[in-house]
Structures are given as C-alpha cells and as structure tokens.
Coordinates of C-alpha atoms and ligand atoms in Angstrom, one line a residue:
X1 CA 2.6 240.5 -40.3
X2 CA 1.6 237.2 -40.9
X3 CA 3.0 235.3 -43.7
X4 CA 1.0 233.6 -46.6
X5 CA 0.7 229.8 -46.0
X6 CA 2.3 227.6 -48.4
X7 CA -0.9 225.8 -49.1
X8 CA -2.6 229.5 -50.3
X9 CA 0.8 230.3 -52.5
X10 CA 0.9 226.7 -54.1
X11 CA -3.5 227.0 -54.9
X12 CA -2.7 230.6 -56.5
X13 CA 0.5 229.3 -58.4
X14 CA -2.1 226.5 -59.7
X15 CA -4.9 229.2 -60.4
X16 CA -2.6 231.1 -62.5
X17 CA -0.9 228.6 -64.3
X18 CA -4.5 227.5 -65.5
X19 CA -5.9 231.1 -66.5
X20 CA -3.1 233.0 -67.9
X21 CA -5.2 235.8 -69.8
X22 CA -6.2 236.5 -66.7
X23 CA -3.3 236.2 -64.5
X24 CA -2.6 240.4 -64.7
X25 CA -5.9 240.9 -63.6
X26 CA -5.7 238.1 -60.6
X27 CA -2.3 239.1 -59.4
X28 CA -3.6 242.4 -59.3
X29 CA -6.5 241.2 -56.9
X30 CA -4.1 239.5 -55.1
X31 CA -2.0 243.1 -54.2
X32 CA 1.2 242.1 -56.0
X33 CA 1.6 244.0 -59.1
X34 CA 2.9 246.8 -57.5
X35 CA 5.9 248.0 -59.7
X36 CA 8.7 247.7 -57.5
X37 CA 12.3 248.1 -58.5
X38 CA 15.6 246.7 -57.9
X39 CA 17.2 247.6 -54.5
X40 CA 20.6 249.1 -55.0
X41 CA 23.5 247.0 -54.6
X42 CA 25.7 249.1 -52.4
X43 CA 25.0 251.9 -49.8
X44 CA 25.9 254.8 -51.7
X45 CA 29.4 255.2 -49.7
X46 CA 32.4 255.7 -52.2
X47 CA 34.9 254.3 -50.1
X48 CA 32.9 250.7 -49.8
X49 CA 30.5 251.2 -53.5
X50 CA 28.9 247.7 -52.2
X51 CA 28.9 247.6 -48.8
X52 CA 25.6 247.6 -47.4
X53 CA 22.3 247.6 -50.0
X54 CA 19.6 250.3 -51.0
X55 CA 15.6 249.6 -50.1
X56 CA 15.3 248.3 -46.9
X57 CA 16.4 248.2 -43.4
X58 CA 17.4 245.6 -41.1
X59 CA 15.5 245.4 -38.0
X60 CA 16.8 242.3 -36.5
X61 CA 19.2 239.6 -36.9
X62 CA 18.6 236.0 -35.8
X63 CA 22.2 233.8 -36.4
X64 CA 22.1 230.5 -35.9
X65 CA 25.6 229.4 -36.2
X66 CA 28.1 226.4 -35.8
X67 CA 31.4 226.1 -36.7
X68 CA 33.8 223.3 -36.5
X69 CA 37.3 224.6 -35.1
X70 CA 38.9 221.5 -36.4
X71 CA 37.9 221.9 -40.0
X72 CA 36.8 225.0 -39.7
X73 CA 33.7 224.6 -41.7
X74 CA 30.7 227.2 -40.4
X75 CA 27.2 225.9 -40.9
X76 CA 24.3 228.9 -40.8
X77 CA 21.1 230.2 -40.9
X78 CA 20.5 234.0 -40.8
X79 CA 16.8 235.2 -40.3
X80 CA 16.8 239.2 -40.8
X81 CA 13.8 240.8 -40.0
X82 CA 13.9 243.8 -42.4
X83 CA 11.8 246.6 -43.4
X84 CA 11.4 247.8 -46.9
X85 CA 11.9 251.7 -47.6
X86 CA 11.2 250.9 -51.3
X87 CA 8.8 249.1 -53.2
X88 CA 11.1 246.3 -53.9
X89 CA 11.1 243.4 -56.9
X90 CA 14.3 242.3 -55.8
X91 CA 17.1 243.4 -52.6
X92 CA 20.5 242.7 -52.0
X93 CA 22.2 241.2 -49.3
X94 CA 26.6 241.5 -49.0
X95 CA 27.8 238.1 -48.4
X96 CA 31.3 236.9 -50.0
X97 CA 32.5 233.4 -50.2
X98 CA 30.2 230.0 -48.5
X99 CA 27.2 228.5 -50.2
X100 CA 23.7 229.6 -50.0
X101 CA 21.5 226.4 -50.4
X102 CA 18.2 228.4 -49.7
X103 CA 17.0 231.5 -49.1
X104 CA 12.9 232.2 -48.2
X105 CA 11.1 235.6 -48.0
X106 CA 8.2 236.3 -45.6
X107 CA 8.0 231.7 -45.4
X108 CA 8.3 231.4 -49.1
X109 CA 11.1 230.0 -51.2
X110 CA 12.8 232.9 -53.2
X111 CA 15.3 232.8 -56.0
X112 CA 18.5 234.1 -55.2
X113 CA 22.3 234.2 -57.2
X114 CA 25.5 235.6 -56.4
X115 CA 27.1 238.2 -57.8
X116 CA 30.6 238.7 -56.3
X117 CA 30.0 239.9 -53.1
X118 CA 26.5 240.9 -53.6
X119 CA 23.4 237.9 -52.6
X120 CA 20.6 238.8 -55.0
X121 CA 17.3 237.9 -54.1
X122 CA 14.3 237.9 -56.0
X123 CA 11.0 237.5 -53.6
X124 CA 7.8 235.7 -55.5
X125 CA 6.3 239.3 -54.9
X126 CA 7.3 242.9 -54.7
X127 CA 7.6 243.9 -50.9
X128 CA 6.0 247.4 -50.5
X129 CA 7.5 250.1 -48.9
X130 CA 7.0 250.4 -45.3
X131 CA 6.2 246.8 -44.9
X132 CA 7.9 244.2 -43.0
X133 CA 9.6 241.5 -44.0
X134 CA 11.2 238.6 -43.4
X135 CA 14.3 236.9 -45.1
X136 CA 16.0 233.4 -44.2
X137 CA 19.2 232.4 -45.5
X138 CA 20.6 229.2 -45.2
X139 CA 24.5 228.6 -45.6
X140 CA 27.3 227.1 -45.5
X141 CA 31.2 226.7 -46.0
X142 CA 34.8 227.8 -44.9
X143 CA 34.6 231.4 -43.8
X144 CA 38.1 233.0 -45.4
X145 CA 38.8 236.6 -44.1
X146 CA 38.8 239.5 -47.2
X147 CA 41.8 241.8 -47.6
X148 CA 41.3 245.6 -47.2
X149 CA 42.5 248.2 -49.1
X150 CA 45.0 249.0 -46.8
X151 CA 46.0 245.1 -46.7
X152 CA 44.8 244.2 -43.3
X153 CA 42.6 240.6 -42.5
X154 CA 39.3 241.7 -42.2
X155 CA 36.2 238.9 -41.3
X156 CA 36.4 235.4 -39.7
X157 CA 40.0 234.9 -39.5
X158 CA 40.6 231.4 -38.1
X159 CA 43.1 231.1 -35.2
X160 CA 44.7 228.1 -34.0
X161 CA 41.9 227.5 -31.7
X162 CA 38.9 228.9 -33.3
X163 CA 38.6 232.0 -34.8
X164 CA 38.9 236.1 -34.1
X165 CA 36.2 238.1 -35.8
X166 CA 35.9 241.2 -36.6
X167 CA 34.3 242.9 -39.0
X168 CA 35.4 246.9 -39.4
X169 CA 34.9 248.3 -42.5
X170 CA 34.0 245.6 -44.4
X171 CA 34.2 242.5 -43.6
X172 CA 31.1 241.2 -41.6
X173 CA 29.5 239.5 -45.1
X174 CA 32.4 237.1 -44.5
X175 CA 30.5 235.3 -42.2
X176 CA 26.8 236.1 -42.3
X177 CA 24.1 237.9 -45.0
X178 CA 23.6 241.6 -44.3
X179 CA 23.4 245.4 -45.1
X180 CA 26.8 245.7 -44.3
X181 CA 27.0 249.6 -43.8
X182 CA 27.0 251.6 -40.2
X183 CA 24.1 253.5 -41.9
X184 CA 22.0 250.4 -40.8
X185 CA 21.9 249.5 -37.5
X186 CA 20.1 246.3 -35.4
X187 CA 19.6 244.3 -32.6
X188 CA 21.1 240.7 -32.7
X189 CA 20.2 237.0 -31.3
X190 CA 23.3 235.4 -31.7
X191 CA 23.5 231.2 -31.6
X192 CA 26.9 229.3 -31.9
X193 CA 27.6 226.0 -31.3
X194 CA 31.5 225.3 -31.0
X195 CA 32.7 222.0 -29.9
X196 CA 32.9 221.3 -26.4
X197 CA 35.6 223.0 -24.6
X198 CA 35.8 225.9 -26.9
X199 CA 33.9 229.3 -26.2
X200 CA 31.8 231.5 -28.3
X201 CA 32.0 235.5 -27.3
X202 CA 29.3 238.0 -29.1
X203 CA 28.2 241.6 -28.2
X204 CA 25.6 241.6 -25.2
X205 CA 24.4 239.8 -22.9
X206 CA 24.9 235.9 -22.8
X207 CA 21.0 234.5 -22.4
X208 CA 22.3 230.9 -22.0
X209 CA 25.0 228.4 -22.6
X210 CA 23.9 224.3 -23.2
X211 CA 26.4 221.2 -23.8
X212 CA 24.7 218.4 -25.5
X213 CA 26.8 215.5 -27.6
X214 CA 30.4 217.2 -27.1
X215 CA 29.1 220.8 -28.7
X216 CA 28.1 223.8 -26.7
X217 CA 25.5 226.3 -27.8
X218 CA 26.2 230.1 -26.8
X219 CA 23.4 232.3 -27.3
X220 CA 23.9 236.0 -27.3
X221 CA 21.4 238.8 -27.0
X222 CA 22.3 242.8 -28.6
X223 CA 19.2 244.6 -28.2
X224 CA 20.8 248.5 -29.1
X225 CA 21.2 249.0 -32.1
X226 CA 24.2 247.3 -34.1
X227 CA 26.4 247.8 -37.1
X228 CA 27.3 244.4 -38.6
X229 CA 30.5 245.5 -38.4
X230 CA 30.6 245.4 -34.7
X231 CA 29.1 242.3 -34.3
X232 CA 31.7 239.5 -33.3
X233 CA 31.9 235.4 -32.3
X234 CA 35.3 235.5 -31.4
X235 CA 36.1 231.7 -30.7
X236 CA 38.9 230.1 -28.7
X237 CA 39.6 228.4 -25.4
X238 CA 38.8 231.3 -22.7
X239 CA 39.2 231.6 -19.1
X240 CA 36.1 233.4 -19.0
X241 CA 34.9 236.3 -16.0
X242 CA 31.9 237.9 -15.4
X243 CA 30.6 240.5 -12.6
X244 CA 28.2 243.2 -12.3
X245 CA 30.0 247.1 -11.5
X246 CA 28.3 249.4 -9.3
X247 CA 26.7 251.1 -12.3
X248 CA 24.7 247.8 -13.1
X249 CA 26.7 247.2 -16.2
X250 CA 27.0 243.5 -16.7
X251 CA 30.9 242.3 -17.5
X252 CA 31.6 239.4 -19.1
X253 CA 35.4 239.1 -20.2
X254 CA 37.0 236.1 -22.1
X255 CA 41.2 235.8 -22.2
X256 CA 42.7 233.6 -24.0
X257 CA 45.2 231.4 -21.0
X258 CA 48.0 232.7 -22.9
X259 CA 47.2 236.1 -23.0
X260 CA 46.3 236.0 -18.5
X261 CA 48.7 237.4 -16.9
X262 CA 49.1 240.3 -19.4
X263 CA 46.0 241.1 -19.5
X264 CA 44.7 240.8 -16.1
X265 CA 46.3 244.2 -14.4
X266 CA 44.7 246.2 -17.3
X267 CA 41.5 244.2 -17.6
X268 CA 41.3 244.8 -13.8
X269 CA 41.2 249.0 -14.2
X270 CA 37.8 248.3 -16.8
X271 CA 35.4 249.3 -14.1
X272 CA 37.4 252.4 -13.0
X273 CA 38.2 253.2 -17.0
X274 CA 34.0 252.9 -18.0
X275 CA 33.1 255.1 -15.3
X276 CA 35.5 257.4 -15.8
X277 CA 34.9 258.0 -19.2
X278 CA 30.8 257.9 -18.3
X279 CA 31.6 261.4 -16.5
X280 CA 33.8 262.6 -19.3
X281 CA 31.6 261.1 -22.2
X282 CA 27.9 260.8 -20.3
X283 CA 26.4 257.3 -19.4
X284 CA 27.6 254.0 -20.4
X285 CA 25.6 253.5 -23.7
X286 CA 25.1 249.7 -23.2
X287 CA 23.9 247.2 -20.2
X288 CA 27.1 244.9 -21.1
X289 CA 30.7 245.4 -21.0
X290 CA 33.6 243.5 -21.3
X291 CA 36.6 241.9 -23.3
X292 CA 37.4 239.3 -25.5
X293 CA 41.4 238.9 -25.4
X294 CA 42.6 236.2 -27.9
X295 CA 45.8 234.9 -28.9
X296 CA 46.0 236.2 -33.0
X297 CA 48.6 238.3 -35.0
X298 CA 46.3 240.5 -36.2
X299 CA 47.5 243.7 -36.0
X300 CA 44.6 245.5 -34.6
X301 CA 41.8 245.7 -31.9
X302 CA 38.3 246.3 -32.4
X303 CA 35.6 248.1 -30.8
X304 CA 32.6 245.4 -31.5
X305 CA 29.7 246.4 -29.5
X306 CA 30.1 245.9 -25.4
X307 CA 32.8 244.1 -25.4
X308 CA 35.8 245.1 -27.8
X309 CA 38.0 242.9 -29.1
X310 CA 41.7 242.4 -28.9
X311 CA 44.6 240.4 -30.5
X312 CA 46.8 239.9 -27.6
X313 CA 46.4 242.0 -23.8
X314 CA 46.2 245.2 -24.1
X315 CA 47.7 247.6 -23.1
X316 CA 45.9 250.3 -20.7
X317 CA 45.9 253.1 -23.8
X318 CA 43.9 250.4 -26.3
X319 CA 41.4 249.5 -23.4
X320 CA 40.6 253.2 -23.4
X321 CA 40.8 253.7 -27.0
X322 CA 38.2 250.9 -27.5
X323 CA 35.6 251.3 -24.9
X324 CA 35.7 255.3 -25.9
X325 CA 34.6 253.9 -29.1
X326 CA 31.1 252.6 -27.3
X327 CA 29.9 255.7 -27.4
X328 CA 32.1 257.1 -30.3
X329 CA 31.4 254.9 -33.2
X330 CA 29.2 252.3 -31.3
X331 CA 26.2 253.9 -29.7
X332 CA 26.4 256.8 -32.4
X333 CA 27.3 255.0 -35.8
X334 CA 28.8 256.5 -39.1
X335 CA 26.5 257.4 -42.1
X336 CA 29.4 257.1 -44.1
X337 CA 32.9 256.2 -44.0
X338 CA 34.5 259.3 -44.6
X339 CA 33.4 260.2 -41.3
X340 CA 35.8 257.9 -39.5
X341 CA 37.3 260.6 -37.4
X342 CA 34.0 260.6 -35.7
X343 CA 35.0 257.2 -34.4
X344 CA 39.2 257.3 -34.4
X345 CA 39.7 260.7 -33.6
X346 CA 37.8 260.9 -31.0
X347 CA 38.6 257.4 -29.4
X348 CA 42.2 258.9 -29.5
X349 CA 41.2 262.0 -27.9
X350 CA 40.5 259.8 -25.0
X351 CA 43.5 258.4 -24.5
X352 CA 44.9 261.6 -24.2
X353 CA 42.5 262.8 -22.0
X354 CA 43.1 259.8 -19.7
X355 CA 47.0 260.0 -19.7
X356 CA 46.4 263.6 -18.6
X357 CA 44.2 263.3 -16.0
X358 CA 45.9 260.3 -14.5
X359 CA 49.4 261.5 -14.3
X360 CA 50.7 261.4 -17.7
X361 CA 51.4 264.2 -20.2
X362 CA 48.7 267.0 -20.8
X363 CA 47.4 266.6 -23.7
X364 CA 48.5 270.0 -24.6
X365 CA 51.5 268.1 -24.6
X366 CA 50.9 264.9 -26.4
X367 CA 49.3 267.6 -29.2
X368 CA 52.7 269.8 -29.4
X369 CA 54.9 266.7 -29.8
X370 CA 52.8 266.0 -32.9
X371 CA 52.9 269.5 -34.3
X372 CA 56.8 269.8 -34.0
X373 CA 56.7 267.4 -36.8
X374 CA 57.8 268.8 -39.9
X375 CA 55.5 269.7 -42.8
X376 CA 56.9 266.6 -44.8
X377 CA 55.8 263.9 -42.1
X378 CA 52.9 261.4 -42.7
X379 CA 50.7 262.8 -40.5
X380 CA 50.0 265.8 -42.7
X381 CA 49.5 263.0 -45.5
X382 CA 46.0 264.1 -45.7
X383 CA 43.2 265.9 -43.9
X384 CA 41.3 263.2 -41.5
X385 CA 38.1 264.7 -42.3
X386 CA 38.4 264.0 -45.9
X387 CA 40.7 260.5 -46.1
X388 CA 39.7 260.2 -49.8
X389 CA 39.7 256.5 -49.7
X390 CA 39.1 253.2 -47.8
X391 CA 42.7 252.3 -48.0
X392 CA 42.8 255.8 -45.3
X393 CA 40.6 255.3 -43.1
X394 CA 42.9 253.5 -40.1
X395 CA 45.9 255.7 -40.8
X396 CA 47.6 258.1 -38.9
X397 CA 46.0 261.4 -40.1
X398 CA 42.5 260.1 -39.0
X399 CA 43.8 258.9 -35.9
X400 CA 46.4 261.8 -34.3
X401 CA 44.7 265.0 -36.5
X402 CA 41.6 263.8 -35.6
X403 CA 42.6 263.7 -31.9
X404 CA 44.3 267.0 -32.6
X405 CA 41.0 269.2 -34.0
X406 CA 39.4 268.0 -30.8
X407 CA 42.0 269.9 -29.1
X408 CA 41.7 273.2 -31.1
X409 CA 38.2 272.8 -30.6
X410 CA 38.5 272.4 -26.5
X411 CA 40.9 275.3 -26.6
X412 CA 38.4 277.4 -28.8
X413 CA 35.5 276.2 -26.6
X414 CA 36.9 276.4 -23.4
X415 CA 37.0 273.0 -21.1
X416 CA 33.5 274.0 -19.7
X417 CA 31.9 273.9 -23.1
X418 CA 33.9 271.3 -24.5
X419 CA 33.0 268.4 -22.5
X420 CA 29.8 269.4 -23.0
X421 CA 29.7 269.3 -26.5
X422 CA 30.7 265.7 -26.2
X423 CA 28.3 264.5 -23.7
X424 CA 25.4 267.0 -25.9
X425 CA 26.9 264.8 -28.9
X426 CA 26.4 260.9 -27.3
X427 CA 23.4 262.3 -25.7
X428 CA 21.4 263.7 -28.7
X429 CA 23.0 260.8 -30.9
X430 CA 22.7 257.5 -28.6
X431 CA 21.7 254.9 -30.7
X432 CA 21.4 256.5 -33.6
X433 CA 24.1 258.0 -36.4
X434 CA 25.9 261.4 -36.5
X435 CA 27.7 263.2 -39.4
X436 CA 30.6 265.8 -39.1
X437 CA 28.2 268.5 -40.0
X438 CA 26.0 267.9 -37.3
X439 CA 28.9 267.8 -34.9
X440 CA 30.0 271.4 -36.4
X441 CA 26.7 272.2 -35.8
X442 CA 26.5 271.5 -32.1
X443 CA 29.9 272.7 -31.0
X444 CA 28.7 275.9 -32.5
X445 CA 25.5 275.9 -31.0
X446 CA 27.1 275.1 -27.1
X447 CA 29.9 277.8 -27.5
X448 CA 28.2 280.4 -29.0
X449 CA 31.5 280.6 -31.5
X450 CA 31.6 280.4 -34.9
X451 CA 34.0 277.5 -35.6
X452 CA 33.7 276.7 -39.0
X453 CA 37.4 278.1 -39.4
X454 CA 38.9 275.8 -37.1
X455 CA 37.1 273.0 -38.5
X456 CA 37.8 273.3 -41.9
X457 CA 41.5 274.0 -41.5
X458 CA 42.1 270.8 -39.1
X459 CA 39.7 268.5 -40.7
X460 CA 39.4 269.6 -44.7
X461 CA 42.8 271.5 -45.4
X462 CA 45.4 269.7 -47.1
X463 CA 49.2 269.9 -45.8
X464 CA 50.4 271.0 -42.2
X465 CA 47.2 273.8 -40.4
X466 CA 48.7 276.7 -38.6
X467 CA 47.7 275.9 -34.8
X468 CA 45.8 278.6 -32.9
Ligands
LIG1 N1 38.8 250.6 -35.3 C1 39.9 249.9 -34.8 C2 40.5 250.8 -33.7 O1 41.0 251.7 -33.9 C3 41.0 249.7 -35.8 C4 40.7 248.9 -37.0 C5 39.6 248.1 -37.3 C6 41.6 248.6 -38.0 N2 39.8 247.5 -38.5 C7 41.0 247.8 -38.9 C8 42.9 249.1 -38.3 C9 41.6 247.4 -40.1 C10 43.6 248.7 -39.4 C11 42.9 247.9 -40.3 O2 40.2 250.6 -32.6
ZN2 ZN1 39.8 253.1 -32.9

C-alpha cells in the first residue's frame, strides 16, 4: 500500500483547519472516521499481562542498529511492517527504558508516550482492519537488562566486550519496539554497526558485513517466522566459523577466544547432533545453524532462532537441549506461556534421548532416578503443564516432568507411534504455534489411545503422579 504524501496530508490538515463545520463530513470523504478503538496493551497471557499488544500483527521487522561497546549507548531505528486485526485509533508497542525521539505511521508523524513498558501510539488516522501498515521508531539510549520474576537478567545485558542478548520471556522490548509475545511471529532484517574489531551475531543468514571509519555494519536476514524473544545481536570479539553440512544448512558459529578450546570439541559434534535429531524430530526447520558462545555469567543459554546462544561452552547436553528447541519452541512457537513445557520439556526429552542412544543411560533410567525422589522434593513443586506463574516457567517441574510425561506418553504409545507423534507435531506446526491441547489431540489421534489420563495426571495434577 502506498502511503499518503506529506504534501496531500499537510493541504487536508490546511482544508480542515479552514472549514471546521465541515471537517466530519470531509474526513468522512477522506475514509478516516472509521471508529476504531484502542489496541490492547498486553497479549492477554497472565503470566506476562503486557507482554505483546492486542490489534495487529507484525509482519516484518527492519532494525537498524548501532551500539557503542565503550559507552554502551545503542542508537536505533525499528521499521515494523504490521497488519492491523482491528480497526485501530491507537496500538501499543512493549518497549522499556531508551528514548523515543519519533515515531511515524504509514510516512506520517504520529504522536506517541510512554507508559511504563508500554510505547503508545496514536496514528493521525484509524488503521482498518486487515490493512497494512507501517510504523517507524526512532530511538535511543543505554539498553539496561529487566529482572524476571524468577530474578534472572533478561534483555541486552552488556558484557565486557559488548553485549549478550537474549530475550526469553520478556525481555526483547529492552532493546527494540515490538509485540513482544510468541503469539506473534516475523521475519527480521537485522543491521548493527559495532566498532571495528567487534562482531555482531543475529538469527539467519549474514547477507553482508562492511567496514567504513573504524565501525562495521553486520546485516542479518530471518525470513521464518520469529518471536522477538528469539531474536539476538549478541556482541563481542569472536573467532568466527562458517561452513555449509551435507544437508545444505548454512553454519555460522561465533566463540568468544576465551571460551575456544572448550567449546570447540562440542561445537565440532553440531553437524552430527542436527542431523540426528532431523531423523528423530523430522527436517531441520531453518536454512541456518550455528552458535554464538560468549564469555558472560549469565546463568543460562538460549535457544534464539538458528543459532542459540550460550554464556560460556557448552557442554554436549545444552547443545542438544538448545538446537531441540528449533523445532520445539522455535519453528512451532507458544500461544501462551503456560505452555512452556511445549518448549522445556520437550528440549529435555532430547537430551535423554541422545544420552540413550549414544551410550549413556536409557532414558527409562534417567526417568526412574527422578521418580525415586520422594514426594516432598521440588520437582513435584507443581504440575509443568500448569506453572501458575512467570516466576515458574524455567524451573525444575517444567523442565524434568515435562521430559517425564513424554516418557509415559512413549511408553503408552509405543516407540513406533511416539516418534511419530513428534515429527506429526513439527510437521503440522512448522512455522506456526501449537498449544497443549492440540498436542493431546494428535498423540491421541496417531495411537489410537485415549490418553487424556496420562496427560492430565503428569501435566495438571498437583503433588507426586503414580507412574504407569
Ligand atoms: N529457554 C532457556 C533454555 O532452557 C532457558 C532460559 C531462558 C532461562 N531464559 C531464562 C532460564 C531465564 C532461566 C531464566 O534453554
Ligand atoms: Zn530449554
């Protein structure tokens, strides 16, 4: 759609301001009285009330970034291309901390305040629903990391030499204007210019890399779809690598020097760990791959999209853990949080499955160990399918239960029907979202079993299940 010319907004502006009996009538000619209504400020998901925003979707995401490691200020321009699902007056955006100079919808200026973490934006003119849009922010600041409910650094948190980014559950509005919920999913162009020296790592493919005055632009390319949590400009000095596997899938991994020589024998099995988990899981979801190994005390890694993101070298378990998560949690996002044993449980099924099946413990095994604990233990803290709050979401319970009703279910399925549920799962879901129900649903379906026993003892029963 083409956007109106500032010559044709500033002559109607002059029209109206001249006529103003008539300025109902003439806005009405003009297609913009529509009644539209305020988008809603959050995504509707209890655990996060204001992550992500109600009335339109995101399309695309054009960042335009630089960031000074040396005073760590971030400069930025974020152009979404969204679609409205409501008629809209006015949308949200989630974006906490920095300073928004100017913000323009479809070309025009638009007014815009903050309200905590919530970038309100008021377009000249209702957007319609079903129409496209576009939205330009312009920004600025020192990007601070927020604090989740569970007390982990979430966001741009600056390193020593640059800055590891990651944005799961919340904290992607720490660094650039969106719908921050997995409900909405995009493709990304990301720019970033980091001073010479210094390198800038994002999901995808790497399109093209320029030096010019002592800075060098990185520019990435996601064209799957994306939740803004997974989206990452991890930033540091990086020995960088890049190859092509025998699947086509295009590897680009950057370690921090500090972090080589730990990292290079697990980095090494990535190949041989993505396509075995492509015959376990079905293809590769993505046409990228890789790692971004920094030097940070974090206290986590991170699945962003094709090329996960760890604090220090991993260890062989966490490089399975997070590439399991491309097609668990990645290529078939949450619709809401409470789901997260979609993403955890299932990226810790893998692990087991990849001990067993390369010489470690079955995972019958791995899943006794955990049942022999007693009644009282943490891990029956709560039921992963139900965490009841944010501050749950990367505990124990969603983690090892999780990974333990996808046992019950493989022994109640049989191995035959199980693996195919989960390749059924990333096939029917790729690219898109999946809820537990709908998992239910299929693992019924392919075993012919009724299952809805199993599922809602292991996944919604309170307290310690009796095993099967
Ligand atoms: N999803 C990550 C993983 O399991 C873990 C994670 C992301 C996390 N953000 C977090 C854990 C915040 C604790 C706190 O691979
Ligand atoms: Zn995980």
């Amino acid at each position: 759609m083409t956007p109106p010319s500032r010559l044709h907004l500033r002559h109607r502006t002059a029209v109206l301001a001249t006529l103003p009996v008539a300025l109902a009538t003439l806005v009405g000619a003009a297609g913009a009285t529509v009644p539209g209504k305020a988008g809603a400020s959050g995504a509707g998901d209890p655990y996060f009330p204001l992550s992500g925003n109600g009335g339109y979707h995101v399309r695309h995401y054009d960042l335009t970034l630089r960031y000074d490691t040396s005073d760590r200020h971030l400069d930025g321009r974020a152009a979404l291309s969204a679609r409205a699902t409501e008629n809209l007056s006015r949308f949200d955006l989630d974006l906490k901390g920095l300073k928004v100079t100017r913000v323009t919808v479809d070309g025009a200026p638009a007014a815009f305040r903050r309200d905590g973490q919530e970038l309100v934006v008021t377009p000249r003119h209702t957007l319609r629903a079903g129409r496209d849009f576009r939205v330009t922010v312009t920004y600025a600041g020192t990007p601070k990391p927020v604090t989740d409910p569970d007390g982990s650094a979430d966001g741009w948190i600056p390193t020593d030499d640059g800055a590891f980014v990651a944005g799961e559950p919340q904290g992607a509005m720490t660094w650039f204007p969106a719908n921050s919920h997995p409900k909405d999913t995009s493709s990304y162009d990301i720019s970033v210019t980091v001073p010479q020296g210094r390198t800038a790592v994002s999901n995808g493919v790497l399109l093209g890399r320029r030096t010019e005055h002592g800075r060098t632009t990185f520019h990435w390319r996601e064209t799957q779809p994306m939740a803004a949590y997974l989206a990452t400009v991890t930033i540091g000095k990086f020995d960088v690598e890049q190859y092509t596997t025998h699947d086509g899938v295009h590897v680009y991994n950057a370690v921090d020097p500090r972090e080589a020589s730990a990292a290079a024998p697990v980095l090494k099995k990535l190949p041989s760990v993505l396509s075995w988990e492509s015959k376990l899981f079905g293809p590769y979801p993505f046409r990228s791959a890789g790692s971004i190994v920094d030097h940070a005390s974090v206290g986590y890694a991170l699945e962003t999209q094709t090329r996960p993101l760890y604090d220090s070298a991993p260890d062989i378990g966490t490089l399975v853990h997070e590439n399991a998560h491309q097609w668990f949690g990645d290529s078939v996002a949450l619709t809401a949080w409470k789901d997260i044993w979609l993403n955890e449980g299932f990226a810790t099924y893998a692990e087991w499955l990849y001990t067993e099946q390369h010489g470690g413990d079955s995972a019958q095994k791995t899943f006794d160990a955990l049942y022999a604990r007693p009644a009282g233990d943490h891990l029956w803290a709560f039921p992963p399918g139900d965490p009841g709050s944010g501050g749950n979401i990367f505990d124990t319970p969603v983690y090892a239960r999780g990974a333990m009703t996808l046992h019950e279910l493989r022994k109640a399925a049989g191995d035959r029907d199980f693996f195919r549920i989960l390749r059924a799962w990333t096939a029917g879901h790729r690219g898109g979202h999946g809820t537990t129900a709908q998992f239910e649903a299929l693992a019924e379906r392919i075993s012919g079993k009724r299952l809805d026993g199993l599922f809602h003892t292991w996944l919604f029963t309170k307290g310690k299940p009796n095993s099967a």
